[in-house]
PDB file of C-alpha atoms in Angstrom:
ATOM      1  CA  GLU A   1      72.583  72.158 -26.574  1.00  0.00           C
ATOM      2  CA  VAL A   2      68.773  71.973 -24.929  1.00  0.00           C
ATOM      3  CA  GLN A   3      68.296  68.961 -22.979  1.00  0.00           C
ATOM      4  CA  LEU A   4      65.592  68.321 -21.057  1.00  0.00           C
ATOM      5  CA  VAL A   5      65.394  65.402 -19.104  1.00  0.00           C
ATOM      6  CA  GLU A   6      62.546  64.072 -17.047  1.00  0.00           C
ATOM      7  CA  SER A   7      62.170  61.673 -13.817  1.00  0.00           C
ATOM      8  CA  GLY A   8      59.526  60.459 -11.614  1.00  0.00           C
ATOM      9  CA  GLY A   9      57.511  58.007 -13.256  1.00  0.00           C
ATOM     10  CA  GLY A  10      56.864  54.191 -12.387  1.00  0.00           C
ATOM     11  CA  LEU A  11      54.486  52.164 -11.214  1.00  0.00           C
ATOM     12  CA  LEU A  12      51.795  52.792  -8.627  1.00  0.00           C
ATOM     13  CA  GLN A  13      48.402  52.142  -7.599  1.00  0.00           C
ATOM     14  CA  PRO A  14      45.283  53.955  -8.189  1.00  0.00           C
ATOM     15  CA  GLY A  15      44.768  57.218  -5.276  1.00  0.00           C
ATOM     16  CA  ARG A  16      48.376  57.313  -4.940  1.00  0.00           C
ATOM     17  CA  SER A  17      50.110  60.626  -5.804  1.00  0.00           C
ATOM     18  CA  LEU A  18      53.761  61.240  -7.514  1.00  0.00           C
ATOM     19  CA  ARG A  19      55.674  64.148  -8.555  1.00  0.00           C
ATOM     20  CA  LEU A  20      57.219  64.403 -11.867  1.00  0.00           C
ATOM     21  CA  SER A  21      60.499  66.402 -12.418  1.00  0.00           C
ATOM     22  CA  CYS A  22      62.184  68.145 -15.372  1.00  0.00           C
ATOM     23  CA  ALA A  23      65.575  69.125 -15.767  1.00  0.00           C
ATOM     24  CA  ALA A  24      66.648  71.785 -18.429  1.00  0.00           C
ATOM     25  CA  SER A  25      70.207  72.637 -19.448  1.00  0.00           C
ATOM     26  CA  GLY A  26      71.394  74.208 -22.629  1.00  0.00           C
ATOM     27  CA  PHE A  27      69.160  77.622 -22.571  1.00  0.00           C
ATOM     28  CA  THR A  28      67.965  80.195 -20.402  1.00  0.00           C
ATOM     29  CA  PHE A  29      65.458  78.493 -18.076  1.00  0.00           C
ATOM     30  CA  SER A  30      63.708  81.326 -16.763  1.00  0.00           C
ATOM     31  CA  ASP A  31      62.891  82.659 -20.043  1.00  0.00           C
ATOM     32  CA  TYR A  32      60.485  80.462 -21.467  1.00  0.00           C
ATOM     33  CA  ALA A  33      57.173  78.812 -20.711  1.00  0.00           C
ATOM     34  CA  MET A  34      57.303  75.101 -19.882  1.00  0.00           C
ATOM     35  CA  HIS A  35      54.958  72.459 -20.424  1.00  0.00           C
ATOM     36  CA  TRP A  36      53.826  68.869 -19.834  1.00  0.00           C
ATOM     37  CA  VAL A  37      52.572  66.811 -22.570  1.00  0.00           C
ATOM     38  CA  ARG A  38      51.211  62.933 -21.996  1.00  0.00           C
ATOM     39  CA  GLN A  39      50.677  60.570 -24.682  1.00  0.00           C
ATOM     40  CA  ALA A  40      48.820  57.162 -23.618  1.00  0.00           C
ATOM     41  CA  PRO A  41      49.677  53.891 -24.977  1.00  0.00           C
ATOM     42  CA  GLY A  42      48.950  53.531 -28.688  1.00  0.00           C
ATOM     43  CA  LYS A  43      47.117  57.189 -28.234  1.00  0.00           C
ATOM     44  CA  GLY A  44      47.492  60.516 -29.750  1.00  0.00           C
ATOM     45  CA  LEU A  45      49.310  63.424 -28.042  1.00  0.00           C
ATOM     46  CA  GLU A  46      47.631  65.351 -24.997  1.00  0.00           C
ATOM     47  CA  TRP A  47      48.648  69.025 -23.950  1.00  0.00           C
ATOM     48  CA  VAL A  48      48.308  68.250 -19.756  1.00  0.00           C
ATOM     49  CA  SER A  49      49.600  71.378 -18.095  1.00  0.00           C
ATOM     50  CA  GLY A  50      51.624  74.251 -18.658  1.00  0.00           C
ATOM     51  CA  ILE A  51      53.307  77.591 -16.765  1.00  0.00           C
ATOM     52  CA  SER A  52      54.659  80.798 -17.930  1.00  0.00           C
ATOM     53  CA  TRP A  53      58.344  81.868 -17.484  1.00  0.00           C
ATOM     54  CA  ASN A  54      57.503  83.921 -14.018  1.00  0.00           C
ATOM     55  CA  SER A  55      55.161  81.352 -12.634  1.00  0.00           C
ATOM     56  CA  ASN A  56      51.937  83.801 -13.093  1.00  0.00           C
ATOM     57  CA  SER A  57      49.943  81.866 -15.616  1.00  0.00           C
ATOM     58  CA  VAL A  58      49.484  78.106 -15.042  1.00  0.00           C
ATOM     59  CA  GLY A  59      46.645  76.395 -17.222  1.00  0.00           C
ATOM     60  CA  TYR A  60      45.608  72.815 -17.263  1.00  0.00           C
ATOM     61  CA  ALA A  61      43.706  70.495 -19.495  1.00  0.00           C
ATOM     62  CA  ASP A  62      39.947  69.803 -18.228  1.00  0.00           C
ATOM     63  CA  SER A  63      41.127  66.334 -17.516  1.00  0.00           C
ATOM     64  CA  VAL A  64      43.328  67.352 -14.845  1.00  0.00           C
ATOM     65  CA  LYS A  65      41.862  70.216 -13.423  1.00  0.00           C
ATOM     66  CA  GLY A  66      42.272  70.047  -9.527  1.00  0.00           C
ATOM     67  CA  HIS A  67      44.027  66.782 -10.146  1.00  0.00           C
ATOM     68  CA  PHE A  68      47.278  68.016 -11.128  1.00  0.00           C
ATOM     69  CA  THR A  69      49.684  70.828 -10.236  1.00  0.00           C
ATOM     70  CA  ILE A  70      52.436  72.429 -12.082  1.00  0.00           C
ATOM     71  CA  SER A  71      55.015  74.295 -10.874  1.00  0.00           C
ATOM     72  CA  ARG A  72      58.734  75.326 -11.675  1.00  0.00           C
ATOM     73  CA  ASP A  73      61.937  76.493  -9.967  1.00  0.00           C
ATOM     74  CA  ASN A  74      63.757  78.628 -11.808  1.00  0.00           C
ATOM     75  CA  ALA A  75      66.963  78.339  -9.642  1.00  0.00           C
ATOM     76  CA  LYS A  76      67.362  75.089  -9.916  1.00  0.00           C
ATOM     77  CA  ASN A  77      66.127  75.289 -13.667  1.00  0.00           C
ATOM     78  CA  SER A  78      63.527  72.674 -13.031  1.00  0.00           C
ATOM     79  CA  LEU A  79      60.084  72.098 -14.217  1.00  0.00           C
ATOM     80  CA  TYR A  80      57.572  70.299 -11.729  1.00  0.00           C
ATOM     81  CA  LEU A  81      53.844  68.170 -11.885  1.00  0.00           C
ATOM     82  CA  GLN A  82      52.198  67.092  -8.851  1.00  0.00           C
ATOM     83  CA  VAL A  83      50.082  64.638  -9.830  1.00  0.00           C
ATOM     84  CA  ASN A  84      47.227  63.481  -6.770  1.00  0.00           C
ATOM     85  CA  SER A  85      44.903  60.566  -6.539  1.00  0.00           C
ATOM     86  CA  LEU A  86      45.936  58.861  -9.478  1.00  0.00           C
ATOM     87  CA  ARG A  87      43.687  57.170 -11.823  1.00  0.00           C
ATOM     88  CA  THR A  88      44.202  54.337 -14.149  1.00  0.00           C
ATOM     89  CA  GLU A  89      43.590  57.128 -17.253  1.00  0.00           C
ATOM     90  CA  ASP A  90      46.578  59.126 -16.211  1.00  0.00           C
ATOM     91  CA  THR A  91      48.518  55.744 -17.554  1.00  0.00           C
ATOM     92  CA  ALA A  92      51.219  57.693 -20.164  1.00  0.00           C
ATOM     93  CA  LEU A  93      54.747  58.623 -21.346  1.00  0.00           C
ATOM     94  CA  TYR A  94      54.735  62.254 -19.705  1.00  0.00           C
ATOM     95  CA  TYR A  95      57.122  64.780 -21.811  1.00  0.00           C
ATOM     96  CA  CYS A  96      58.008  67.774 -20.780  1.00  0.00           C
ATOM     97  CA  THR A  97      58.406  70.480 -23.305  1.00  0.00           C
ATOM     98  CA  LYS A  98      59.916  74.373 -23.840  1.00  0.00           C
ATOM     99  CA  GLY A  99      57.830  77.101 -25.319  1.00  0.00           C
ATOM    100  CA  THR A 100      59.469  79.220 -27.916  1.00  0.00           C
ATOM    101  CA  MET A 101      60.454  82.775 -27.339  1.00  0.00           C
ATOM    102  CA  VAL A 102      57.552  84.445 -29.343  1.00  0.00           C
ATOM    103  CA  ARG A 103      54.720  81.851 -28.721  1.00  0.00           C
ATOM    104  CA  GLY A 104      55.089  80.220 -25.835  1.00  0.00           C
ATOM    105  CA  GLY A 105      52.528  77.528 -26.940  1.00  0.00           C
ATOM    106  CA  ASP A 106      54.899  76.481 -29.858  1.00  0.00           C
ATOM    107  CA  PHE A 107      56.881  73.334 -28.258  1.00  0.00           C
ATOM    108  CA  ASP A 108      59.993  73.282 -30.032  1.00  0.00           C
ATOM    109  CA  HIS A 109      62.547  70.767 -27.797  1.00  0.00           C
ATOM    110  CA  TRP A 110      60.921  67.529 -26.083  1.00  0.00           C
ATOM    111  CA  GLY A 111      62.606  65.474 -23.499  1.00  0.00           C
ATOM    112  CA  GLN A 112      62.315  61.736 -23.966  1.00  0.00           C
ATOM    113  CA  GLY A 113      59.692  61.243 -21.627  1.00  0.00           C
ATOM    114  CA  THR A 114      58.982  59.227 -18.176  1.00  0.00           C
ATOM    115  CA  LEU A 115      56.180  56.570 -17.988  1.00  0.00           C
ATOM    116  CA  VAL A 116      53.578  56.744 -15.474  1.00  0.00           C
ATOM    117  CA  THR A 117      51.918  53.323 -14.925  1.00  0.00           C
ATOM    118  CA  VAL A 118      48.782  53.575 -12.654  1.00  0.00           C
ATOM    119  CA  SER A 119      47.415  49.431 -12.205  1.00  0.00           C
ATOM    120  CA  SER A 120      45.904  48.036  -9.143  1.00  0.00           C
TER     121      SER A 120
ATOM    122  CA  ASP B   1      38.115  74.874 -25.906  1.00  0.00           C
ATOM    123  CA  ILE B   2      39.111  74.759 -29.277  1.00  0.00           C
ATOM    124  CA  GLN B   3      39.017  71.163 -31.103  1.00  0.00           C
ATOM    125  CA  MET B   4      41.461  70.434 -33.501  1.00  0.00           C
ATOM    126  CA  THR B   5      40.210  67.610 -35.938  1.00  0.00           C
ATOM    127  CA  GLN B   6      42.739  65.451 -38.344  1.00  0.00           C
ATOM    128  CA  SER B   7      41.010  63.296 -40.843  1.00  0.00           C
ATOM    129  CA  PRO B   8      42.011  60.725 -42.241  1.00  0.00           C
ATOM    130  CA  SER B   9      43.864  58.932 -39.263  1.00  0.00           C
ATOM    131  CA  SER B  10      46.207  57.026 -41.555  1.00  0.00           C
ATOM    132  CA  LEU B  11      46.843  57.099 -45.066  1.00  0.00           C
ATOM    133  CA  SER B  12      49.503  55.419 -47.553  1.00  0.00           C
ATOM    134  CA  ALA B  13      51.812  56.675 -50.264  1.00  0.00           C
ATOM    135  CA  SER B  14      54.862  55.522 -51.826  1.00  0.00           C
ATOM    136  CA  VAL B  15      58.661  57.082 -51.924  1.00  0.00           C
ATOM    137  CA  GLY B  16      58.708  60.337 -54.006  1.00  0.00           C
ATOM    138  CA  ASP B  17      54.843  60.988 -54.123  1.00  0.00           C
ATOM    139  CA  ARG B  18      53.218  64.310 -52.897  1.00  0.00           C
ATOM    140  CA  VAL B  19      51.588  64.165 -49.901  1.00  0.00           C
ATOM    141  CA  THR B  20      49.204  66.700 -48.004  1.00  0.00           C
ATOM    142  CA  ILE B  21      47.662  66.201 -44.396  1.00  0.00           C
ATOM    143  CA  PRO B  22      44.652  68.150 -43.580  1.00  0.00           C
ATOM    144  CA  CYS B  23      43.703  69.635 -39.842  1.00  0.00           C
ATOM    145  CA  ARG B  24      40.994  71.859 -39.205  1.00  0.00           C
ATOM    146  CA  ALA B  25      40.252  73.991 -36.178  1.00  0.00           C
ATOM    147  CA  SER B  26      36.871  74.350 -34.387  1.00  0.00           C
ATOM    148  CA  GLN B  27      37.138  78.068 -34.660  1.00  0.00           C
ATOM    149  CA  ASN B  28      39.383  80.576 -36.349  1.00  0.00           C
ATOM    150  CA  ILE B  29      42.991  80.122 -34.574  1.00  0.00           C
ATOM    151  CA  SER B  30      44.663  83.025 -37.504  1.00  0.00           C
ATOM    152  CA  ASN B  31      48.031  81.224 -37.919  1.00  0.00           C
ATOM    153  CA  TYR B  32      48.599  79.652 -34.391  1.00  0.00           C
ATOM    154  CA  LEU B  33      49.057  76.149 -35.916  1.00  0.00           C
ATOM    155  CA  ASN B  34      52.177  73.902 -35.531  1.00  0.00           C
ATOM    156  CA  TRP B  35      52.975  70.770 -37.085  1.00  0.00           C
ATOM    157  CA  TYR B  36      54.739  67.783 -35.244  1.00  0.00           C
ATOM    158  CA  GLN B  37      56.187  64.396 -36.553  1.00  0.00           C
ATOM    159  CA  GLN B  38      56.498  61.636 -34.560  1.00  0.00           C
ATOM    160  CA  LYS B  39      58.401  58.243 -35.006  1.00  0.00           C
ATOM    161  CA  PRO B  40      57.736  55.005 -33.141  1.00  0.00           C
ATOM    162  CA  GLY B  41      59.605  55.372 -29.699  1.00  0.00           C
ATOM    163  CA  LYS B  42      60.619  58.517 -30.086  1.00  0.00           C
ATOM    164  CA  ALA B  43      59.528  62.249 -28.593  1.00  0.00           C
ATOM    165  CA  PRO B  44      57.642  64.234 -31.193  1.00  0.00           C
ATOM    166  CA  LYS B  45      59.719  67.060 -33.088  1.00  0.00           C
ATOM    167  CA  LEU B  46      58.510  70.401 -34.248  1.00  0.00           C
ATOM    168  CA  LEU B  47      57.921  70.688 -38.284  1.00  0.00           C
ATOM    169  CA  ILE B  48      56.325  73.780 -38.988  1.00  0.00           C
ATOM    170  CA  TYR B  49      54.915  76.931 -36.803  1.00  0.00           C
ATOM    171  CA  ALA B  50      52.873  79.822 -37.199  1.00  0.00           C
ATOM    172  CA  ALA B  51      50.943  77.349 -40.022  1.00  0.00           C
ATOM    173  CA  SER B  52      53.920  78.134 -42.752  1.00  0.00           C
ATOM    174  CA  SER B  53      57.225  78.879 -41.003  1.00  0.00           C
ATOM    175  CA  LEU B  54      59.660  76.039 -41.234  1.00  0.00           C
ATOM    176  CA  GLN B  55      61.577  75.401 -38.406  1.00  0.00           C
ATOM    177  CA  SER B  56      65.405  75.149 -38.071  1.00  0.00           C
ATOM    178  CA  GLY B  57      66.884  72.048 -39.728  1.00  0.00           C
ATOM    179  CA  VAL B  58      63.385  70.416 -41.126  1.00  0.00           C
ATOM    180  CA  PRO B  59      63.962  69.593 -44.560  1.00  0.00           C
ATOM    181  CA  SER B  60      62.819  72.097 -47.084  1.00  0.00           C
ATOM    182  CA  ARG B  61      60.542  69.244 -48.765  1.00  0.00           C
ATOM    183  CA  PHE B  62      58.202  70.092 -45.582  1.00  0.00           C
ATOM    184  CA  SER B  63      55.438  73.105 -45.947  1.00  0.00           C
ATOM    185  CA  GLY B  64      52.713  74.263 -44.419  1.00  0.00           C
ATOM    186  CA  SER B  65      49.819  76.383 -45.546  1.00  0.00           C
ATOM    187  CA  GLY B  66      46.703  77.575 -44.317  1.00  0.00           C
ATOM    188  CA  SER B  67      45.018  80.188 -41.849  1.00  0.00           C
ATOM    189  CA  GLY B  68      41.863  80.615 -40.097  1.00  0.00           C
ATOM    190  CA  THR B  69      40.165  76.767 -39.421  1.00  0.00           C
ATOM    191  CA  ASP B  70      41.389  74.920 -42.179  1.00  0.00           C
ATOM    192  CA  PHE B  71      45.553  74.283 -42.688  1.00  0.00           C
ATOM    193  CA  THR B  72      47.816  71.392 -44.490  1.00  0.00           C
ATOM    194  CA  LEU B  73      51.116  69.964 -43.999  1.00  0.00           C
ATOM    195  CA  THR B  74      52.623  69.175 -47.737  1.00  0.00           C
ATOM    196  CA  ILE B  75      55.221  66.746 -48.244  1.00  0.00           C
ATOM    197  CA  SER B  76      56.828  67.523 -51.650  1.00  0.00           C
ATOM    198  CA  SER B  77      58.449  64.066 -52.100  1.00  0.00           C
ATOM    199  CA  LEU B  78      58.435  61.575 -49.973  1.00  0.00           C
ATOM    200  CA  GLN B  79      61.382  59.836 -48.347  1.00  0.00           C
ATOM    201  CA  PRO B  80      61.493  56.830 -46.403  1.00  0.00           C
ATOM    202  CA  GLU B  81      62.611  58.539 -42.952  1.00  0.00           C
ATOM    203  CA  ASP B  82      59.054  60.408 -43.488  1.00  0.00           C
ATOM    204  CA  PHE B  83      56.679  57.587 -42.335  1.00  0.00           C
ATOM    205  CA  ALA B  84      55.630  58.730 -39.346  1.00  0.00           C
ATOM    206  CA  THR B  85      52.611  60.208 -37.776  1.00  0.00           C
ATOM    207  CA  TYR B  86      51.974  63.711 -37.886  1.00  0.00           C
ATOM    208  CA  TYR B  87      50.153  66.013 -35.100  1.00  0.00           C
ATOM    209  CA  CYS B  88      48.757  69.399 -35.621  1.00  0.00           C
ATOM    210  CA  GLN B  89      48.299  71.568 -32.680  1.00  0.00           C
ATOM    211  CA  GLN B  90      46.603  75.089 -32.149  1.00  0.00           C
ATOM    212  CA  SER B  91      48.817  77.514 -29.722  1.00  0.00           C
ATOM    213  CA  TYR B  92      45.922  80.366 -29.964  1.00  0.00           C
ATOM    214  CA  ASN B  93      44.206  79.434 -26.694  1.00  0.00           C
ATOM    215  CA  THR B  94      46.439  80.217 -24.232  1.00  0.00           C
ATOM    216  CA  PRO B  95      47.472  78.650 -22.065  1.00  0.00           C
ATOM    217  CA  ARG B  96      44.798  75.860 -23.220  1.00  0.00           C
ATOM    218  CA  TYR B  97      46.617  74.095 -25.871  1.00  0.00           C
ATOM    219  CA  SER B  98      45.409  71.215 -28.105  1.00  0.00           C
ATOM    220  CA  PHE B  99      46.337  68.561 -30.332  1.00  0.00           C
ATOM    221  CA  GLY B 100      44.637  66.701 -33.304  1.00  0.00           C
ATOM    222  CA  GLN B 101      44.449  62.898 -33.307  1.00  0.00           C
ATOM    223  CA  GLY B 102      47.216  62.397 -35.435  1.00  0.00           C
ATOM    224  CA  THR B 103      47.470  61.239 -39.000  1.00  0.00           C
ATOM    225  CA  LYS B 104      49.676  57.980 -39.467  1.00  0.00           C
ATOM    226  CA  LEU B 105      51.535  58.138 -42.834  1.00  0.00           C
ATOM    227  CA  ALA B 106      52.542  54.322 -43.916  1.00  0.00           C
ATOM    228  CA  ILE B 107      54.144  53.081 -47.061  1.00  0.00           C
ATOM    229  CA  LYS B 108      51.984  51.917 -49.818  1.00  0.00           C
TER     230      LYS B 108
END
């Protein structure tokens, strides 16, 4: 069974940094693209960032470019999102998602999310 | 960037109704269109991929159609568990993907 378990969220002040993690199991992690999708309270889904299976290709939404860094460790079956200079608009539930083998941008499994709250 | 538009943002229907939910892309995305269902407090769930392919385990009352810029999710006979928010998403613009704003399906 595919499992994606996010961690690292919390209540932080603007300007601080944090690293979100996603522990993957139940599939061959190194074969698949992975992504972060976030959802602000009461709002819709926003794709944030994605990374190819071998880390050669990464992408970011314009809203987070230069501000977030995605990475992965295939040996540890883990996905990461480094968030620097937190802003209040980064407050959201952050989901880790898995791409499919055929189309890396089709998200067939999701974690339950980790909540990031940015407030002074 | 490709913009995805879902209108209306909400609609109401009754159990047993046939419901269609539209989605429009700002440019041609071929069939690189997915549909997700999200219930309150839960993670989204993939329903339809490649515009019309049913994800494993999803009931056959769900179907998708369209190509290019205009797409539709259809629920043939609404069940009580189908009241949720539905999002379309384009996977054409690798690796910069985008979602529609969502359509909330409520009980009439």
